[in-house]
Short mmCIF file of C-alpha atoms and ligand atoms in Angstrom, two decimals:
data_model
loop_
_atom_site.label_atom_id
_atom_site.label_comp_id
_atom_site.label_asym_id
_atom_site.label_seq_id
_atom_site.Cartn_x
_atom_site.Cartn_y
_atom_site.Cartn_z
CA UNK A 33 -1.42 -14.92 -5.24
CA UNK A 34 -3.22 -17.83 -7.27
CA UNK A 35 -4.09 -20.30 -4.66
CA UNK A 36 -3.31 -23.26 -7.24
CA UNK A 37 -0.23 -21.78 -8.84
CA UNK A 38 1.31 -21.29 -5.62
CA UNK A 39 0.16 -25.05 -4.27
CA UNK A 40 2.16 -25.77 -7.77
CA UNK A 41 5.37 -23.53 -7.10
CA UNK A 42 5.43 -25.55 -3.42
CA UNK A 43 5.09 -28.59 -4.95
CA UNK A 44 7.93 -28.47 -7.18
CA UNK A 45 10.56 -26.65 -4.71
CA UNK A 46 9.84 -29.93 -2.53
CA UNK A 47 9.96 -32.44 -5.55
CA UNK A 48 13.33 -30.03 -5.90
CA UNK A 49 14.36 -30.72 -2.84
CA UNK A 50 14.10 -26.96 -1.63
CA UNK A 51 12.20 -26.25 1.46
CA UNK A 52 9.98 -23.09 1.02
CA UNK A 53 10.19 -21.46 4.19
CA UNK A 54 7.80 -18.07 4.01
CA UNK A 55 4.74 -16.72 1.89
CA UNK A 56 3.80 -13.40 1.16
CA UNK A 57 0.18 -12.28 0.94
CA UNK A 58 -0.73 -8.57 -0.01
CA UNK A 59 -3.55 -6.63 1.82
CA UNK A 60 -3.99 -3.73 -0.67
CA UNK A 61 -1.52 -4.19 -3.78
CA UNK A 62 0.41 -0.83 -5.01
CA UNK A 63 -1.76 -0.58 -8.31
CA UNK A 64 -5.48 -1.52 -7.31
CA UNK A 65 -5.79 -1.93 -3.59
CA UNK A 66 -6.41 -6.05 -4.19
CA UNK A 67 -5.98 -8.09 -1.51
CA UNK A 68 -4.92 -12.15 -0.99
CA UNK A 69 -6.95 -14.27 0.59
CA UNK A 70 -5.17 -14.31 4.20
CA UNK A 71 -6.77 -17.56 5.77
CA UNK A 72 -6.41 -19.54 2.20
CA UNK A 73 -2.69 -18.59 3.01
CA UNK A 74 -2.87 -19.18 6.87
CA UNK A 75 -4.01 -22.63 5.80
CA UNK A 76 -0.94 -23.41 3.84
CA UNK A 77 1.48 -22.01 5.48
CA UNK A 78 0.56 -23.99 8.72
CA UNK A 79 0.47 -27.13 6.73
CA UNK A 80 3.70 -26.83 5.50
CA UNK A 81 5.37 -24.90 8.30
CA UNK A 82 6.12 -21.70 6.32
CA UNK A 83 6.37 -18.13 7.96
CA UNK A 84 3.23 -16.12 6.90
CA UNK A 85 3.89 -12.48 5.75
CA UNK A 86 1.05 -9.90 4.91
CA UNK A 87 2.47 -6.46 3.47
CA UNK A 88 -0.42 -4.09 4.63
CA UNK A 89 2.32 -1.02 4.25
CA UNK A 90 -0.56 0.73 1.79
CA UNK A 91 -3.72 -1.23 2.76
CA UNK A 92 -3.02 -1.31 5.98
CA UNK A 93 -4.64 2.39 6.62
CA UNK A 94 -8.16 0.84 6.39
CA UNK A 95 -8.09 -0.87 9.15
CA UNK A 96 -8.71 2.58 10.80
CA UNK A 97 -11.59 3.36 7.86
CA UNK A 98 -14.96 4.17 9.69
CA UNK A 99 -16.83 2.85 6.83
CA UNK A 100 -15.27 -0.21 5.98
CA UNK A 101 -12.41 -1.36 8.54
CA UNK A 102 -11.59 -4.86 6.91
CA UNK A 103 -11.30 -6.11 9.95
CA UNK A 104 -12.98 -9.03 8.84
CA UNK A 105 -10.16 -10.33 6.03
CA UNK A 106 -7.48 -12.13 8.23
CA UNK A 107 -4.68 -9.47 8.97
CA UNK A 108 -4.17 -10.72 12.26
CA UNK A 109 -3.72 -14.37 11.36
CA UNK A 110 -0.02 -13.44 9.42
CA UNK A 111 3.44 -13.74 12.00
CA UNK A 112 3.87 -10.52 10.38
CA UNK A 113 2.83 -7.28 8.84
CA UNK A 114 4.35 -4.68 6.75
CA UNK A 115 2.01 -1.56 7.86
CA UNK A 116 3.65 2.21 6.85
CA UNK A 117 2.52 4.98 8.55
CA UNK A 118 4.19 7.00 5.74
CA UNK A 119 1.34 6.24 2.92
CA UNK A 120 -2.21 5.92 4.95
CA UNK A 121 -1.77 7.25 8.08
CA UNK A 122 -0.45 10.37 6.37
CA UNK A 123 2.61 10.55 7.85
CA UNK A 124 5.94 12.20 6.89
CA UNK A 125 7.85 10.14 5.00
CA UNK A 126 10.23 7.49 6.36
CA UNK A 127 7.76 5.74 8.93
CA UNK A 128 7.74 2.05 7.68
CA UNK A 129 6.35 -0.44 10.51
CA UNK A 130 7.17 -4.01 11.10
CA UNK A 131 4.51 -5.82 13.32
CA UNK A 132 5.25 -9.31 14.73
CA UNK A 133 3.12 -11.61 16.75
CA UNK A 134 5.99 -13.16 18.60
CA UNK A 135 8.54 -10.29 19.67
CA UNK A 136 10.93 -13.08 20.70
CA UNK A 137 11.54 -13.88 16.99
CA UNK A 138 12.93 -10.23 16.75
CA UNK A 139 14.95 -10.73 20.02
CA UNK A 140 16.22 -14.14 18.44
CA UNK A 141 17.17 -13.27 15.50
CA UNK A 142 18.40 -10.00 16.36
CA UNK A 143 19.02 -9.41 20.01
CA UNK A 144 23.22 -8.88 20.58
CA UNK A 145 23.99 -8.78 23.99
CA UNK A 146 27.51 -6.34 24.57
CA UNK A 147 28.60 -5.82 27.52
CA UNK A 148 28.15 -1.95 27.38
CA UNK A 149 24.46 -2.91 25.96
CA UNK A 150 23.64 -4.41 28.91
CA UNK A 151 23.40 -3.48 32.46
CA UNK A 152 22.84 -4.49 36.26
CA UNK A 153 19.18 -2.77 36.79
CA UNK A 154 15.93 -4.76 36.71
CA UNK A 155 14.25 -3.33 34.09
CA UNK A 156 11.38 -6.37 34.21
CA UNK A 157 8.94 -4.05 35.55
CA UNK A 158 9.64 -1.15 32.69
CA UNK A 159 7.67 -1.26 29.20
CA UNK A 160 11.13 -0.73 27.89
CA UNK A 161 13.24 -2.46 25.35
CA UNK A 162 16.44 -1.76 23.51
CA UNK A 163 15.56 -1.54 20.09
CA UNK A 164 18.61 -2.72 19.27
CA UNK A 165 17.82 -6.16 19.69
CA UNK A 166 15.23 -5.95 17.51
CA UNK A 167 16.39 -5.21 14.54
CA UNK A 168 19.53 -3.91 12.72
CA UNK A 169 19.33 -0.37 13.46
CA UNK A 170 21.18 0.48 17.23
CA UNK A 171 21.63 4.70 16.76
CA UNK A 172 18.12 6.00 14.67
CA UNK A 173 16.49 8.99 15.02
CA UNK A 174 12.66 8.79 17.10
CA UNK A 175 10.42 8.07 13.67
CA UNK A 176 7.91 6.99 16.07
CA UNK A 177 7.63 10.25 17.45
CA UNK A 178 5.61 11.73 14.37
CA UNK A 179 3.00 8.62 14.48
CA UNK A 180 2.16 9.31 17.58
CA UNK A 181 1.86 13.11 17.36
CA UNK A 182 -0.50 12.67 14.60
CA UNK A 183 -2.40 10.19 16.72
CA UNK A 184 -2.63 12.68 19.27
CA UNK A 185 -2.86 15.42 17.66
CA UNK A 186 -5.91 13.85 15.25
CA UNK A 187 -7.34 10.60 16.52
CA UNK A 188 -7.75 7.63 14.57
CA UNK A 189 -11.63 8.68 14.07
CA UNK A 190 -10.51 11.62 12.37
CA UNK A 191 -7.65 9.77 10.40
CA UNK A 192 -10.21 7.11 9.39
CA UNK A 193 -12.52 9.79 7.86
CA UNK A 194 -9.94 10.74 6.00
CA UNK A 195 -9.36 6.94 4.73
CA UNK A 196 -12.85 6.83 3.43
CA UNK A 197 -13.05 10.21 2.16
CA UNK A 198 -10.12 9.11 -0.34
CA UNK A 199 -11.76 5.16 -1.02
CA UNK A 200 -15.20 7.82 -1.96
CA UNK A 201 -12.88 9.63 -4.46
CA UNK A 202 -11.78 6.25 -6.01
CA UNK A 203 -14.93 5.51 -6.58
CA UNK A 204 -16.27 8.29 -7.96
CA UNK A 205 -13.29 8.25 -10.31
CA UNK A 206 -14.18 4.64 -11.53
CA UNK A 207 -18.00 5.55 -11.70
CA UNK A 208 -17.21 8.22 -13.49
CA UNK A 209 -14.92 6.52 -16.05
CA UNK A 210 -17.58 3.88 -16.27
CA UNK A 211 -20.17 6.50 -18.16
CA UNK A 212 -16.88 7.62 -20.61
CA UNK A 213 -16.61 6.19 -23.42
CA UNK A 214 -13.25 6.88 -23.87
CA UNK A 215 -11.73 5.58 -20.67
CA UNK A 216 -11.59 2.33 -18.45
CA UNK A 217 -10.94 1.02 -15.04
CA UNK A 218 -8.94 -1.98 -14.64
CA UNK A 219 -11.11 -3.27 -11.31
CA UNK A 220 -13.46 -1.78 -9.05
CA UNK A 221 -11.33 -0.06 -6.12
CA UNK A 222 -11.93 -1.67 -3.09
CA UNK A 223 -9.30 0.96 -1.45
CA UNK A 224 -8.30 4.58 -2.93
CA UNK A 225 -5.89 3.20 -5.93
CA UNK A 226 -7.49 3.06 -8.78
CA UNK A 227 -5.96 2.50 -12.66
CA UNK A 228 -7.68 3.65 -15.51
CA UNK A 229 -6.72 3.89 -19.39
CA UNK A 230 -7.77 6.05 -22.50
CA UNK A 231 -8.91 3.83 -25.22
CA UNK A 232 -8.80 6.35 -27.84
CA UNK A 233 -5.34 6.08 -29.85
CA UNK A 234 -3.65 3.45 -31.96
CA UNK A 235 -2.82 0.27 -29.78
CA UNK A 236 0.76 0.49 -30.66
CA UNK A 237 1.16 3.87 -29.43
CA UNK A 238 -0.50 3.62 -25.91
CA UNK A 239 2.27 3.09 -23.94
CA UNK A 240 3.71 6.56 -25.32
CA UNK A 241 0.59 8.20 -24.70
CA UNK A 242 -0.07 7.13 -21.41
CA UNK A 243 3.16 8.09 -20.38
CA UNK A 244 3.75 11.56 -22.26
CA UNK A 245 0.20 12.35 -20.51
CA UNK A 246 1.09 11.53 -17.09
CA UNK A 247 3.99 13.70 -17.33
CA UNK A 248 2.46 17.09 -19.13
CA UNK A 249 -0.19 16.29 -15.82
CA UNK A 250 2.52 16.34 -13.85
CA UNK A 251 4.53 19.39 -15.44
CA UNK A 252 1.01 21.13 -15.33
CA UNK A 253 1.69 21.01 -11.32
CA UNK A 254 -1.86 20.63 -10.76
CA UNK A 255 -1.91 17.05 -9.76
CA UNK A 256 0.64 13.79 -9.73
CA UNK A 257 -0.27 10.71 -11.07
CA UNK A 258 1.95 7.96 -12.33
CA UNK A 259 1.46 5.33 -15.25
CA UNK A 260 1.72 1.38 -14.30
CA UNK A 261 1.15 -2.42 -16.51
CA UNK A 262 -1.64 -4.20 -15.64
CA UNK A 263 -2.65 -7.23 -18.04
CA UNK A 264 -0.09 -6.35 -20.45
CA UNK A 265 -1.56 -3.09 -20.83
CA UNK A 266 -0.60 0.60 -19.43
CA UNK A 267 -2.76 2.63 -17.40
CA UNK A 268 -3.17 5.70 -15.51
CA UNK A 269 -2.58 5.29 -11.94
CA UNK A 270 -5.16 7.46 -9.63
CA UNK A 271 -4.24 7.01 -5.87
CA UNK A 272 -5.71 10.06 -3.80
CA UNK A 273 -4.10 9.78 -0.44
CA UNK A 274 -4.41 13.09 0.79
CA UNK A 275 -6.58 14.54 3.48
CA UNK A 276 -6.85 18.07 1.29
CA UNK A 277 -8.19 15.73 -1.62
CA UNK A 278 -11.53 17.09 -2.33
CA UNK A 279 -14.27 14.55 -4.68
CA UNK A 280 -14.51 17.18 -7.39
CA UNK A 281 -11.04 16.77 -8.38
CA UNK A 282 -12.20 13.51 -9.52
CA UNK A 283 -13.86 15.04 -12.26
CA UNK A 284 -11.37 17.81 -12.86
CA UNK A 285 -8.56 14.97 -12.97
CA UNK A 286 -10.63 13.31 -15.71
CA UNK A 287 -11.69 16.40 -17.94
CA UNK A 288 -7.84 17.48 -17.98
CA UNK A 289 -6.86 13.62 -19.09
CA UNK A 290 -9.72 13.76 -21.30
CA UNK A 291 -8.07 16.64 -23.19
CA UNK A 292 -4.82 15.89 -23.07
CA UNK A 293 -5.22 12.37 -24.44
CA UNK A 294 -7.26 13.47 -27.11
CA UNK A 295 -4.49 16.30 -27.98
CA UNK A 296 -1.39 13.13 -27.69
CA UNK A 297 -3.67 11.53 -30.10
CA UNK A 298 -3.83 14.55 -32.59
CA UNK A 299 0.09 15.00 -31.90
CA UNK A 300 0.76 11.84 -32.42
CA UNK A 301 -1.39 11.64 -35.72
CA UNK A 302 1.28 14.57 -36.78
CA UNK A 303 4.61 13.70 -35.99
C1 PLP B 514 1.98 -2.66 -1.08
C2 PLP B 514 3.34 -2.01 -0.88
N1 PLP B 514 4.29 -2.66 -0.18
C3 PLP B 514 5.51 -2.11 0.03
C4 PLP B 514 5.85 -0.88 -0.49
C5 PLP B 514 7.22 -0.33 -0.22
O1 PLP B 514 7.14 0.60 0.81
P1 PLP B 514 8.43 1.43 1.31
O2 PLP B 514 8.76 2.39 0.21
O3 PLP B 514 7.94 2.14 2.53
O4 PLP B 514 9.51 0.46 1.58
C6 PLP B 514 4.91 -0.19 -1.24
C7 PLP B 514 5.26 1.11 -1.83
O5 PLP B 514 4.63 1.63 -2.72
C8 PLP B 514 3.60 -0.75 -1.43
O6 PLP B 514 2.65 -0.09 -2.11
#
């Protein structure tokens, strides 16, 4: 989020007569692991009475990184996060998170009270709470269940060492696209994504070659990567988020796009 073009975009839904009511910051975007600045947005959103939002569903996982926590960027001053278990905290798919600092906004927006929902026991002294009246789901399977085994089962230390293991192979990625001539990173990874293109090629034809690369990679079953736009360009994106991830894949990842860009571009030159 630009600070000034989103001061703007308020400005004119109130000269429109709209109320804005809630802002979004990102802590670790999809493509490049950049994050807003939380306390600019704190700032506004208290001034004019919006909800604050942080989606940390992907950048969330640093906060157990042993290196670099990013504990220090204002995560805890949102109403409330987006953190999935699913992406960072290596879980099995289909473990999104929704943390709130007020629970009674869940319970007020949410919170149905049935008769047969309800009962004649005083539960006030039980850390128990129908999820139902939190949020739309009433019958759901126990997703929390796998969280918490791998919390047991691993530890957060270990988990976190596995966070920084993959932010290391991001980096040696960009540092080693950095010293190619043929390649380049669009930003320095602050977290494991990282987005890199091949310069090599005709301009026009980039788009084709980015994509017909990522999926002969793919087809190649040796590693998955996927192809994104960033400042109207495409590029390559690198997000190693697995705890079997080793750092010389890095360079084995690069020597196999190396090739197969350079054989698109011969292809291409063909056809
Ligand atoms: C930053 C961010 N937010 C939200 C999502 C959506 O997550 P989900 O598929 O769990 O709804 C993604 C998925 O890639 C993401 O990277």
């Amino acid at each position: 989020v630009r600070i000034d073009a989103l001061e703007a975009a308020i400005a004119e839904d109130r000269r429109k007569g709209i109320r804005p009511m809630c802002l979004v910051g990102i802590f670790g975007s999809t493509n490049t692991g950049a994050m807003d600045s939380l306390p600019d947005l704190r700032r506004i959103a208290d001034r004019e009475s919006m909800w604050l939002h942080a989606d940390a569903a992907y950048g969330g996982g640093m906060l157990l990184s042993r290196e670099r926590p990013m504990r220090d960027r204002g995560l805890e001053l949102a109403d409330s996060i987006t953190l999935d278990p699913h992406k960072w905290f290596f879980a099995p798919l289909d473990a999104g998170a929704l943390l709130v600092k007020d629970e009674s906004c869940l319970t007020r927006s949410f919170g149905m009270k049935p008769s047969y929902l309800t009962d004649g026991f005083d539960r006030s002294s039980e850390r128990y709470l129908y999820i139902t009246h939190m949020c739309f789901e009433q019958s759901r399977r126990f997703r929390s269940l796998k969280v918490w085994m791998s919390l047991k089962r691993y530890g957060s230390a270990e988990i976190g060492r596995w966070i920084d293991a993959n932010v290391r192979q991001a980096e040696r990625m960009h540092a080693l696209v950095e010293k190619h001539p043929d390649f380049e990173a669009a930003s320095d990874p602050p977290m494991s994504a990282i987005c890199i293109r091949y310069k090599g090629g005709e301009p026009a034809e980039a788009a084709r070659l980015h994509s017909s690369v990522a999926r002969r990679i793919e087809q190649g079953g040796r590693f998955w990567i996927s192809t994104t736009e960033l400042k109207g360009r495409t590029w390559f994106r690198i997000n190693p988020v697995n705890f079997r991830t080793r750092p010389e894949q890095m360079d084995e990842l690069l020597a196999l796009l190396e090739r197969e860009c350079a054989q698109a571009v011969v292809a291409a030159k063909k056809a």
